[in-house]
PDB file of C-alpha atoms and ligand atoms in Angstrom:
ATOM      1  CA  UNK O   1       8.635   2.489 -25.914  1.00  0.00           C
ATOM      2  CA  UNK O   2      11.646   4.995 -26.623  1.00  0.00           C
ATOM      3  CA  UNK O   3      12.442   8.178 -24.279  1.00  0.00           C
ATOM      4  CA  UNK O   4       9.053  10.079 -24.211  1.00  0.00           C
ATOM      5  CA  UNK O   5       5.914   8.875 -22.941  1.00  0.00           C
ATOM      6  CA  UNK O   6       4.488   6.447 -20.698  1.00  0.00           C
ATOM      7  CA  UNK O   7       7.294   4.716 -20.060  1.00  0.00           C
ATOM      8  CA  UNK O   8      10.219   7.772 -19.850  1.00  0.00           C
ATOM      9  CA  UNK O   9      10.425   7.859 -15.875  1.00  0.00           C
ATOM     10  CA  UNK O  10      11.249   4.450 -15.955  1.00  0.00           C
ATOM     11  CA  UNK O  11      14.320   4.788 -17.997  1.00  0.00           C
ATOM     12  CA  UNK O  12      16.223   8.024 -16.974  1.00  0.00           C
ATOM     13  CA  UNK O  13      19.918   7.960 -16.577  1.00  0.00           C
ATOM     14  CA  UNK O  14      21.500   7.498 -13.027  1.00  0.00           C
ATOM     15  CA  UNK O  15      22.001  11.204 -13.330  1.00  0.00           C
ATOM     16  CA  UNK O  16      19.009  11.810 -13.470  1.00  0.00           C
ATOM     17  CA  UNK O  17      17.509   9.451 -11.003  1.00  0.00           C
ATOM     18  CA  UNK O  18      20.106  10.457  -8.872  1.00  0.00           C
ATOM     19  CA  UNK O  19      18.217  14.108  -8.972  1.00  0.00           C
ATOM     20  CA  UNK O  20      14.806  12.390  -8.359  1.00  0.00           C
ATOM     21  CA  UNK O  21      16.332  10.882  -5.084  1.00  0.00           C
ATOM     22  CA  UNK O  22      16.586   7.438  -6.188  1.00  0.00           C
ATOM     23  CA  UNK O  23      19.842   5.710  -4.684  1.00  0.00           C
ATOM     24  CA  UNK O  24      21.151   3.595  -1.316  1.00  0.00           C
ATOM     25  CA  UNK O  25      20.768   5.755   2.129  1.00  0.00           C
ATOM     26  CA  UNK O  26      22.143   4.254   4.467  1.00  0.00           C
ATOM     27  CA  UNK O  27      19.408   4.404   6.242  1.00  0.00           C
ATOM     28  CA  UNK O  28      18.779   1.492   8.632  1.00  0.00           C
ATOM     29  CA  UNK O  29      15.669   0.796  10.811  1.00  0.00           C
ATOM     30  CA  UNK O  30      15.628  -0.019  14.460  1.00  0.00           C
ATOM     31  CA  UNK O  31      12.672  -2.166  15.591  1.00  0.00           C
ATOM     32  CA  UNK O  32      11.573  -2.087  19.028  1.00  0.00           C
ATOM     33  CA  UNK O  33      12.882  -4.467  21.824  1.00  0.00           C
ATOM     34  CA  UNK O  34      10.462  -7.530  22.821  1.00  0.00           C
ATOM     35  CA  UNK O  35       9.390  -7.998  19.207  1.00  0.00           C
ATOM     36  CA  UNK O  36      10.856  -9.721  16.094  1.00  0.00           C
ATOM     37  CA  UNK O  37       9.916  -7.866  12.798  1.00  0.00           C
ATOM     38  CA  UNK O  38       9.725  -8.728   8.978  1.00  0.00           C
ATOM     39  CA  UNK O  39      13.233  -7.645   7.722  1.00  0.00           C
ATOM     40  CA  UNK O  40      13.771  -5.569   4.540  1.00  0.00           C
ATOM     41  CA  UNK O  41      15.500  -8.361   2.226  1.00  0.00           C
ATOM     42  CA  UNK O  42      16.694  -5.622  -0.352  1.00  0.00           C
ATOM     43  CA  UNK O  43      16.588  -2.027   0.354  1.00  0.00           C
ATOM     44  CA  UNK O  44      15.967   1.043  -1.631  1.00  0.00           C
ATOM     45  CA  UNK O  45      17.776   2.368  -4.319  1.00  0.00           C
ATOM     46  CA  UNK O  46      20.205  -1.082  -4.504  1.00  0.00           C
ATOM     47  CA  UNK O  47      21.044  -2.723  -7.766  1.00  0.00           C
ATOM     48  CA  UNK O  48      20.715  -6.158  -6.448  1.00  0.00           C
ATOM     49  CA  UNK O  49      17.752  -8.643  -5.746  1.00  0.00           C
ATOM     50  CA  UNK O  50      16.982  -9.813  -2.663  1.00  0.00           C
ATOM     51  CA  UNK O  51      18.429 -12.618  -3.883  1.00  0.00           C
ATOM     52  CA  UNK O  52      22.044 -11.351  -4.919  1.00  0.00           C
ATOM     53  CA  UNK O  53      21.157 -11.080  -8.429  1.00  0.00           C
ATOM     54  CA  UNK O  54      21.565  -7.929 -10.594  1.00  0.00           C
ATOM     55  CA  UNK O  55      18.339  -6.230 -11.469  1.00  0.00           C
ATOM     56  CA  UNK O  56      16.741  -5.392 -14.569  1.00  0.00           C
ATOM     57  CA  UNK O  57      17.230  -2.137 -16.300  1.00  0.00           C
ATOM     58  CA  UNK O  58      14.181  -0.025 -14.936  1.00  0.00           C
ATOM     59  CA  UNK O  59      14.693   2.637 -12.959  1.00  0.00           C
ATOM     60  CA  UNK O  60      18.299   2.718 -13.975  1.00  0.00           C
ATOM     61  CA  UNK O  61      18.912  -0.526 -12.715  1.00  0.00           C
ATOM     62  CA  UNK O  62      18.261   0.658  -9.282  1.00  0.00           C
ATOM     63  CA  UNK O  63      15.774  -0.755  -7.017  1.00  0.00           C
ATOM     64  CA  UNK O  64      12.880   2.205  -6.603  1.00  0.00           C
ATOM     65  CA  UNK O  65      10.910   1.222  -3.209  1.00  0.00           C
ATOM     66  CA  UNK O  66      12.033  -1.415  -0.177  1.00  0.00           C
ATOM     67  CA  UNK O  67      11.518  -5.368  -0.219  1.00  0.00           C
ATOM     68  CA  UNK O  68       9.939  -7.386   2.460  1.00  0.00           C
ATOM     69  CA  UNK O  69      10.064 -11.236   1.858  1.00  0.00           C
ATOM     70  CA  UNK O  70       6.902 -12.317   3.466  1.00  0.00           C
ATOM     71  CA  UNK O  71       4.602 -15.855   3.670  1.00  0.00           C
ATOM     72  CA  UNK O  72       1.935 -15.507   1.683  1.00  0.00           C
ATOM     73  CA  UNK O  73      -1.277 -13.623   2.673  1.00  0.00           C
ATOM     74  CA  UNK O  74       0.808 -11.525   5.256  1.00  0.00           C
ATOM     75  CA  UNK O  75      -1.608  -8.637   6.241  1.00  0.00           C
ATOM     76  CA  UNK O  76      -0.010  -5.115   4.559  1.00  0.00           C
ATOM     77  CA  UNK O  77      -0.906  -2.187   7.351  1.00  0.00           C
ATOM     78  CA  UNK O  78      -1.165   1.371   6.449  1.00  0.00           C
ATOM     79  CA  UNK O  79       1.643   3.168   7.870  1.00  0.00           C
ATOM     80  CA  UNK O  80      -0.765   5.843   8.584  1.00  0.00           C
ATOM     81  CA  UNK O  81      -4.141   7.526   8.351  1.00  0.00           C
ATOM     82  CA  UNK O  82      -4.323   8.232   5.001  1.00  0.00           C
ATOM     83  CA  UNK O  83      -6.532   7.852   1.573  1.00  0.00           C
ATOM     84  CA  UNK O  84      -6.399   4.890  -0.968  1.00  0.00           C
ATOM     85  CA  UNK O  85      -5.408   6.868  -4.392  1.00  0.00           C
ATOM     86  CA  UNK O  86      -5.262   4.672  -6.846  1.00  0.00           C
ATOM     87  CA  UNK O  87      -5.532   0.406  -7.129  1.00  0.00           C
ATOM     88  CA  UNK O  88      -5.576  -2.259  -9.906  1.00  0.00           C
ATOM     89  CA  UNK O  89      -3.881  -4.806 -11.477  1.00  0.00           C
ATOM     90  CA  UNK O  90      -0.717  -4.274 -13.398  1.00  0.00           C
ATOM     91  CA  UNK O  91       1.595  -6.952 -15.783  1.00  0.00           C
ATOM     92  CA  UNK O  92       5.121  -8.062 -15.252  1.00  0.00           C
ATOM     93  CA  UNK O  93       7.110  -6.692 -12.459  1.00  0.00           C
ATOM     94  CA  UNK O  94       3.508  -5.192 -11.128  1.00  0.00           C
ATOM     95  CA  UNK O  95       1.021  -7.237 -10.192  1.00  0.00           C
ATOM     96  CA  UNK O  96      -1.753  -6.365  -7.912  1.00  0.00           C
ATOM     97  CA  UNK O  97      -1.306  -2.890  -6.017  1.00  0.00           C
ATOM     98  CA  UNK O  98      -2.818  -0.331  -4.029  1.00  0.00           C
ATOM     99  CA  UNK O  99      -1.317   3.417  -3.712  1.00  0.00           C
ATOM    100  CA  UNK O 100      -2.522   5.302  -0.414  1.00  0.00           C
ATOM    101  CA  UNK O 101      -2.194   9.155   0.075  1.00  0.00           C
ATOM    102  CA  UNK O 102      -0.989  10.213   3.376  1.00  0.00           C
ATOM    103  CA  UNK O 103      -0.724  14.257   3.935  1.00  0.00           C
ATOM    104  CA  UNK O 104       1.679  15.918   6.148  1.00  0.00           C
ATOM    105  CA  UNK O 105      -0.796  15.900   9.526  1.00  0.00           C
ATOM    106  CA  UNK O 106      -0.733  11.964   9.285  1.00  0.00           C
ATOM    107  CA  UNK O 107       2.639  11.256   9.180  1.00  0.00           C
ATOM    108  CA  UNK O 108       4.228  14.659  10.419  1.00  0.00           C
ATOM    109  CA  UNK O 109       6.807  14.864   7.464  1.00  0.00           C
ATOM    110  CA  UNK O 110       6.943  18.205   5.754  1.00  0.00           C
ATOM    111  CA  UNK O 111       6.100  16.222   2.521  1.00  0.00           C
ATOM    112  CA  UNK O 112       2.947  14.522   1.274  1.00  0.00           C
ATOM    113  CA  UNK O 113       3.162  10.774   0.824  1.00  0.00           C
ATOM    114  CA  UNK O 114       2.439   8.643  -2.494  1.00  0.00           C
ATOM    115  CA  UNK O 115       2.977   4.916  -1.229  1.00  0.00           C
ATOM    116  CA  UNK O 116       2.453   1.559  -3.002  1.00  0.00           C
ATOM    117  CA  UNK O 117       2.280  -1.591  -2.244  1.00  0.00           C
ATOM    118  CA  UNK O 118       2.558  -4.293  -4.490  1.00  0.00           C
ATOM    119  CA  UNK O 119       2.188  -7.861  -4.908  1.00  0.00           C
ATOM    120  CA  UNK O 120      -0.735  -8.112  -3.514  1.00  0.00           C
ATOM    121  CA  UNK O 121      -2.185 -11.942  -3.492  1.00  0.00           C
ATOM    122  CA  UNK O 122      -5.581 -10.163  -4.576  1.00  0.00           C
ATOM    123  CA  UNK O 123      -6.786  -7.010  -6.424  1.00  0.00           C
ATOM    124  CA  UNK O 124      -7.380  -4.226  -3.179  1.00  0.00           C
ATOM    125  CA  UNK O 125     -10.659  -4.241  -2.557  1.00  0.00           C
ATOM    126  CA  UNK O 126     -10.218  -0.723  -1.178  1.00  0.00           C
ATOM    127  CA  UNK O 127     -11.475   1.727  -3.843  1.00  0.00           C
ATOM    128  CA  UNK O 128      -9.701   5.079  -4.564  1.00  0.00           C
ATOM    129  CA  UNK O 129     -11.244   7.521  -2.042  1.00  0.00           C
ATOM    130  CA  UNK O 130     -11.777   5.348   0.582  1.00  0.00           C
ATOM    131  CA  UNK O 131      -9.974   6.627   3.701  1.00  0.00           C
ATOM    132  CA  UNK O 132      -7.686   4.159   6.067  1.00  0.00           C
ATOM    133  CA  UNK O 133      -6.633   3.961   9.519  1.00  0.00           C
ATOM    134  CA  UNK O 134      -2.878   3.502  10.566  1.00  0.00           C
ATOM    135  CA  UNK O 135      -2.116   0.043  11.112  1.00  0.00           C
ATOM    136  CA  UNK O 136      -5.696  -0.940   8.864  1.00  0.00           C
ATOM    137  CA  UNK O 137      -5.230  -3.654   6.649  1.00  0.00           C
ATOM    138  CA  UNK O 138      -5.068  -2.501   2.849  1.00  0.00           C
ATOM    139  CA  UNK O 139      -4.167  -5.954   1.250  1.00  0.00           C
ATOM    140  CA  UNK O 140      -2.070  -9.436   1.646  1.00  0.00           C
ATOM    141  CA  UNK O 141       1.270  -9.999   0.727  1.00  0.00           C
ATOM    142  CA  UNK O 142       1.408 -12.595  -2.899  1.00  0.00           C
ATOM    143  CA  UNK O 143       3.893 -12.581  -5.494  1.00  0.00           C
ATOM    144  CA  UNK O 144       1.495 -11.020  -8.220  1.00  0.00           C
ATOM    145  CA  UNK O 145       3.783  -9.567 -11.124  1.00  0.00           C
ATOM    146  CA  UNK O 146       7.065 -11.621 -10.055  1.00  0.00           C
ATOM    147  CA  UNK O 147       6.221 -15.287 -11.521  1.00  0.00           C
ATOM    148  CA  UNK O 148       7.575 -16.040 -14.958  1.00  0.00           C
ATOM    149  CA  UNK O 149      10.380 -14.037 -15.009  1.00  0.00           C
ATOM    150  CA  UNK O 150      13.702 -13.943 -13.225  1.00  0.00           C
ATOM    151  CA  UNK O 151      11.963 -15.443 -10.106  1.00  0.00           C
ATOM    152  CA  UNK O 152      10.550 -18.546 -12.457  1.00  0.00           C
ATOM    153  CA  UNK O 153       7.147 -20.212 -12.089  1.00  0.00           C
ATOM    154  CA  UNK O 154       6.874 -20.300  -7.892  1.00  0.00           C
ATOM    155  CA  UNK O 155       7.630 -16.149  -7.934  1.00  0.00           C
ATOM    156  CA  UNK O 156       8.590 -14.407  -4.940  1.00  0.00           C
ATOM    157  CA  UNK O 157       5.965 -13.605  -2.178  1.00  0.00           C
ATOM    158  CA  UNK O 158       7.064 -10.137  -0.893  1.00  0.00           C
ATOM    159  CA  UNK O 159       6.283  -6.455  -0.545  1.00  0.00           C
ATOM    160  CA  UNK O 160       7.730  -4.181  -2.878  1.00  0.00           C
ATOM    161  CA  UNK O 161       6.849  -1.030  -1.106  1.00  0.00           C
ATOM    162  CA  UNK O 162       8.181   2.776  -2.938  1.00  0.00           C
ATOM    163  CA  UNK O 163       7.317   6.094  -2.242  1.00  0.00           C
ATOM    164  CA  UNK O 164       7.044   9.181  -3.922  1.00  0.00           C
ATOM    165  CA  UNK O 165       7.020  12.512  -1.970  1.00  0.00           C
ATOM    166  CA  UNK O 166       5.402  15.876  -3.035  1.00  0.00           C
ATOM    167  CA  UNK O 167       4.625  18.845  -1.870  1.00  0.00           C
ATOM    168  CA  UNK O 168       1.210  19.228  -2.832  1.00  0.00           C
ATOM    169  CA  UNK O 169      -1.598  16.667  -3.102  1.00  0.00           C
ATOM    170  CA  UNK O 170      -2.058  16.818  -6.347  1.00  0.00           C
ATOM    171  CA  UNK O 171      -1.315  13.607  -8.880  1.00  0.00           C
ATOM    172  CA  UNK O 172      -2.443  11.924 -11.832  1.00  0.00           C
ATOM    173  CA  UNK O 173      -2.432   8.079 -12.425  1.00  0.00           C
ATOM    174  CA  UNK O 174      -1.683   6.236 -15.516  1.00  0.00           C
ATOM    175  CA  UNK O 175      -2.257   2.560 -15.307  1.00  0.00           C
ATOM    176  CA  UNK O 176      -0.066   1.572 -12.523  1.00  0.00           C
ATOM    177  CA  UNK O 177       1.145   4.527 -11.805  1.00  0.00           C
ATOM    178  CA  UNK O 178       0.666   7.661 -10.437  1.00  0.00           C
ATOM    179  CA  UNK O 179       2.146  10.983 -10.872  1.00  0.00           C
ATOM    180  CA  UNK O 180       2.535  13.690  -8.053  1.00  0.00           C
ATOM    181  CA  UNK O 181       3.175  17.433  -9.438  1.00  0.00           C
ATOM    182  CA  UNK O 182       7.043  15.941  -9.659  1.00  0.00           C
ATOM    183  CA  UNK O 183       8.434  12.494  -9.459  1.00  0.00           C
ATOM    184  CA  UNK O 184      10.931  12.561  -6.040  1.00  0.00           C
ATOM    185  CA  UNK O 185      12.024   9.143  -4.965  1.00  0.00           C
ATOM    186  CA  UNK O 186      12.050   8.831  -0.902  1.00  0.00           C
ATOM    187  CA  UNK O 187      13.358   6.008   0.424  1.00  0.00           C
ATOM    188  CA  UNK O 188      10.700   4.188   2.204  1.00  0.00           C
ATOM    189  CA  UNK O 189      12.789   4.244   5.249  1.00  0.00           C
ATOM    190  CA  UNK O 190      12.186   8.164   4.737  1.00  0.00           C
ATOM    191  CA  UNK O 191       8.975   7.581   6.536  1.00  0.00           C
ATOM    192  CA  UNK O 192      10.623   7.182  10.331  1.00  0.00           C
ATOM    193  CA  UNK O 193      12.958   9.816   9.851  1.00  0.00           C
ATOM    194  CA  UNK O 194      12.354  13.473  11.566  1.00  0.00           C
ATOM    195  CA  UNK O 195      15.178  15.432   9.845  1.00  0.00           C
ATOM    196  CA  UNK O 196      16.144  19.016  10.762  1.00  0.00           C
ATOM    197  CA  UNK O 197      14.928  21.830   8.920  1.00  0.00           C
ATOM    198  CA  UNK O 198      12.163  20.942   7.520  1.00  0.00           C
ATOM    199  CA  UNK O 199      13.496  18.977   4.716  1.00  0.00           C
ATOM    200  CA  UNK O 200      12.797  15.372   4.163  1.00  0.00           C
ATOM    201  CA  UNK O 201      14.431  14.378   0.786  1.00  0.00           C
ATOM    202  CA  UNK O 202      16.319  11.165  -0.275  1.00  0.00           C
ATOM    203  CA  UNK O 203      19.515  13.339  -0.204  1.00  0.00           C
ATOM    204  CA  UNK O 204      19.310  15.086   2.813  1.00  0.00           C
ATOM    205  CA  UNK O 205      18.369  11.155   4.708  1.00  0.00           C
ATOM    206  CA  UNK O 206      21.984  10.754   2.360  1.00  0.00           C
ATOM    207  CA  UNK O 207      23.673  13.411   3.884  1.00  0.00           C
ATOM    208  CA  UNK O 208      22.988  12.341   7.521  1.00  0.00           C
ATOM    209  CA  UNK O 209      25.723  10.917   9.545  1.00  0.00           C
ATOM    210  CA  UNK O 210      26.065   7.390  10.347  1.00  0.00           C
ATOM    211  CA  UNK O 211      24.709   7.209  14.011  1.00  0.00           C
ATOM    212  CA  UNK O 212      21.037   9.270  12.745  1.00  0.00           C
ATOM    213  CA  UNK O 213      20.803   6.767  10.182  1.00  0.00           C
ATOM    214  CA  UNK O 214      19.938   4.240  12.559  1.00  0.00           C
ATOM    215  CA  UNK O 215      15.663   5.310  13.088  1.00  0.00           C
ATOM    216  CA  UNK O 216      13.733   3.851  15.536  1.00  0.00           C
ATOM    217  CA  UNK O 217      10.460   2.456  13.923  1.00  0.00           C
ATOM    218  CA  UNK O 218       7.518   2.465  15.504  1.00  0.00           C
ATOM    219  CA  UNK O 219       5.492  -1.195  14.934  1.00  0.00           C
ATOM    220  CA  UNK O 220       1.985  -2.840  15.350  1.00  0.00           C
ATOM    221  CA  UNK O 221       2.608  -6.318  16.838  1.00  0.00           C
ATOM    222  CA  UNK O 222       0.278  -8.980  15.393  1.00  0.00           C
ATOM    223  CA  UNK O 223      -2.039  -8.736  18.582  1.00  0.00           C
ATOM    224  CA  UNK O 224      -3.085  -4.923  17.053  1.00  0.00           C
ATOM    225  CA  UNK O 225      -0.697  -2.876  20.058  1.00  0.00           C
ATOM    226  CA  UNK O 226       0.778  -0.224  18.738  1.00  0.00           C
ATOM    227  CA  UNK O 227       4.244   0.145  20.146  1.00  0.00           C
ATOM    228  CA  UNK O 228       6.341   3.279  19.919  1.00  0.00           C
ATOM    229  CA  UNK O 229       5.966   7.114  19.072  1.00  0.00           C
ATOM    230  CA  UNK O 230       2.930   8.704  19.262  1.00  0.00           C
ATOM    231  CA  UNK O 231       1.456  10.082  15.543  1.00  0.00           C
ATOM    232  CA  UNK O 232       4.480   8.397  13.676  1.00  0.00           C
ATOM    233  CA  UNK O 233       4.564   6.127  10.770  1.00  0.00           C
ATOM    234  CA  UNK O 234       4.577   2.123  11.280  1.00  0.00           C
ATOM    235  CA  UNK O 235       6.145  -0.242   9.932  1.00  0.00           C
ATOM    236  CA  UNK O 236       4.059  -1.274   6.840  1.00  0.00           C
ATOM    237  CA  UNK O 237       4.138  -5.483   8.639  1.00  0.00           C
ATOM    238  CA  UNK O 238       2.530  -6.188  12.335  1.00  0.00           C
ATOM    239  CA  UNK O 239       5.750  -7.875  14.828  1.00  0.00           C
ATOM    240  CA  UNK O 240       5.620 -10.807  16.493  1.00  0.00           C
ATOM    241  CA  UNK O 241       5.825 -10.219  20.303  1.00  0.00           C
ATOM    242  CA  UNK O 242       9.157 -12.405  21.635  1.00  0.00           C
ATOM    243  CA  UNK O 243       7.724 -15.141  23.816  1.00  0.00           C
ATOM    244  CA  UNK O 244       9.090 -14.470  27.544  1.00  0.00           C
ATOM    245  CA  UNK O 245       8.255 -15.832  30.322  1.00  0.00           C
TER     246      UNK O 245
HETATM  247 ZN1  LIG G 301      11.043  -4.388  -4.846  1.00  0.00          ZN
END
């Protein structure tokens, strides 16, 4: 596969990927107190693994979506109410996924949302159409699409989770992806941000300074509560309330 086709948005220049919002933040989240949360183990837009390794030369190099490591079969929550857009089974570097739809009334960002989730142990057995509640399981963490490569025979059980932002509804999908009107990167991390102006883009989370970088993120703990904001995104894995006593 040369430039053209299929496979072109995978191998822009930095330049270029740069301009679809695909590069480090900054951003950092900030989980509630009284629970201990799955931690992002390589965050978007970084050129390492999780691992410390360099990445492949997709996407530039650059890591498109945010990495959870996770034990296997880890319930994946829908950050919000939203509707399952496309799902299958892709090869390397895919493996099972689900993409869910969530407009601009679910999540309150001025954008709409394009999310996937990947690895799944299973193929989703949520069809496209079928709507979700926040915090609803939509699959279980596997390693699908990471055994046999750099991660070997065992894999690496995790979420890959990226985002694509648009301002219409509108997409296309072509086998394991999916195409809004325009590919725009947003750093998952995107999701708990309320930025000024109406304007929620991987640059403008960039341009931020330090101290809004740090976003409180509202969670579901494994018991199904809900803790903080009303109407915002979750984090995409339930908490584990600390024991106290
Ligand atoms: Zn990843």
């Amino acid at each position: 596969m040369g430039g053209g086709g299929s496979g072109a948005q995978d191998r822009e220049s930095r330049e270029v990927l740069d301009q679809r919002g695909l590069f480090v933040t900054g951003l950092q989240p900030v989980f509630p107190t009284g629970v201990t949360c799955p931690q992002i183990s390589s965050p978007f837009g970084s050129p390492t693994r999780y691992d410390g390794s360099q990445r492949s030369n997709d996407f530039g190099g650059l890591h498109n979506g945010m990495d959870i490591s996770l034990e296997p079969g880890t319930p994946l929550l829908a950050v919000a109410d939203g509707v399952v857009a496309h799902a299958g089974t892709g090869g390397q570097l895919v493996g099972n996924f689900i993409w869910l739809h969530f407009p601009p009334e679910s999540t309150g960002l001025p954008v709409h949302v394009f999310a996937r989730y990947q690895h799944l142990r299973e193929p989703a057995a949520l069809q496209p159409g079928a709507p979700v509640r926040q915090g609803q399981v939509v699959g279980l963490s596997g390693n699908t699409g990471t055994t046999g490569g750099h991660y070997g025979f065992s894999g690496y059980d995790h979420l890959h989770l990226n985002l694509l932002v648009s301002p219409d509804p509108d997409f296309e999908t072509a086998g394991p992806m999916l195409r809004p009107s325009a590919i725009v990167y947003l750093d998952p991390l995107g999701l708990y941000a309320r930025p000024a102006g109406g304007i929620l883009t991987s640059q403008s989370l960039r341009g931020l300074a330090d101290d809004q970088k740090r976003l409180p993120v509202s969670v579901m703990t494994t018991e199904g509560q809900r803790i903080g904001a009303p109407a915002k995104p979750i984090w995409p894995v339930a908490c584990k309330r600390d024991f106290r006593e």
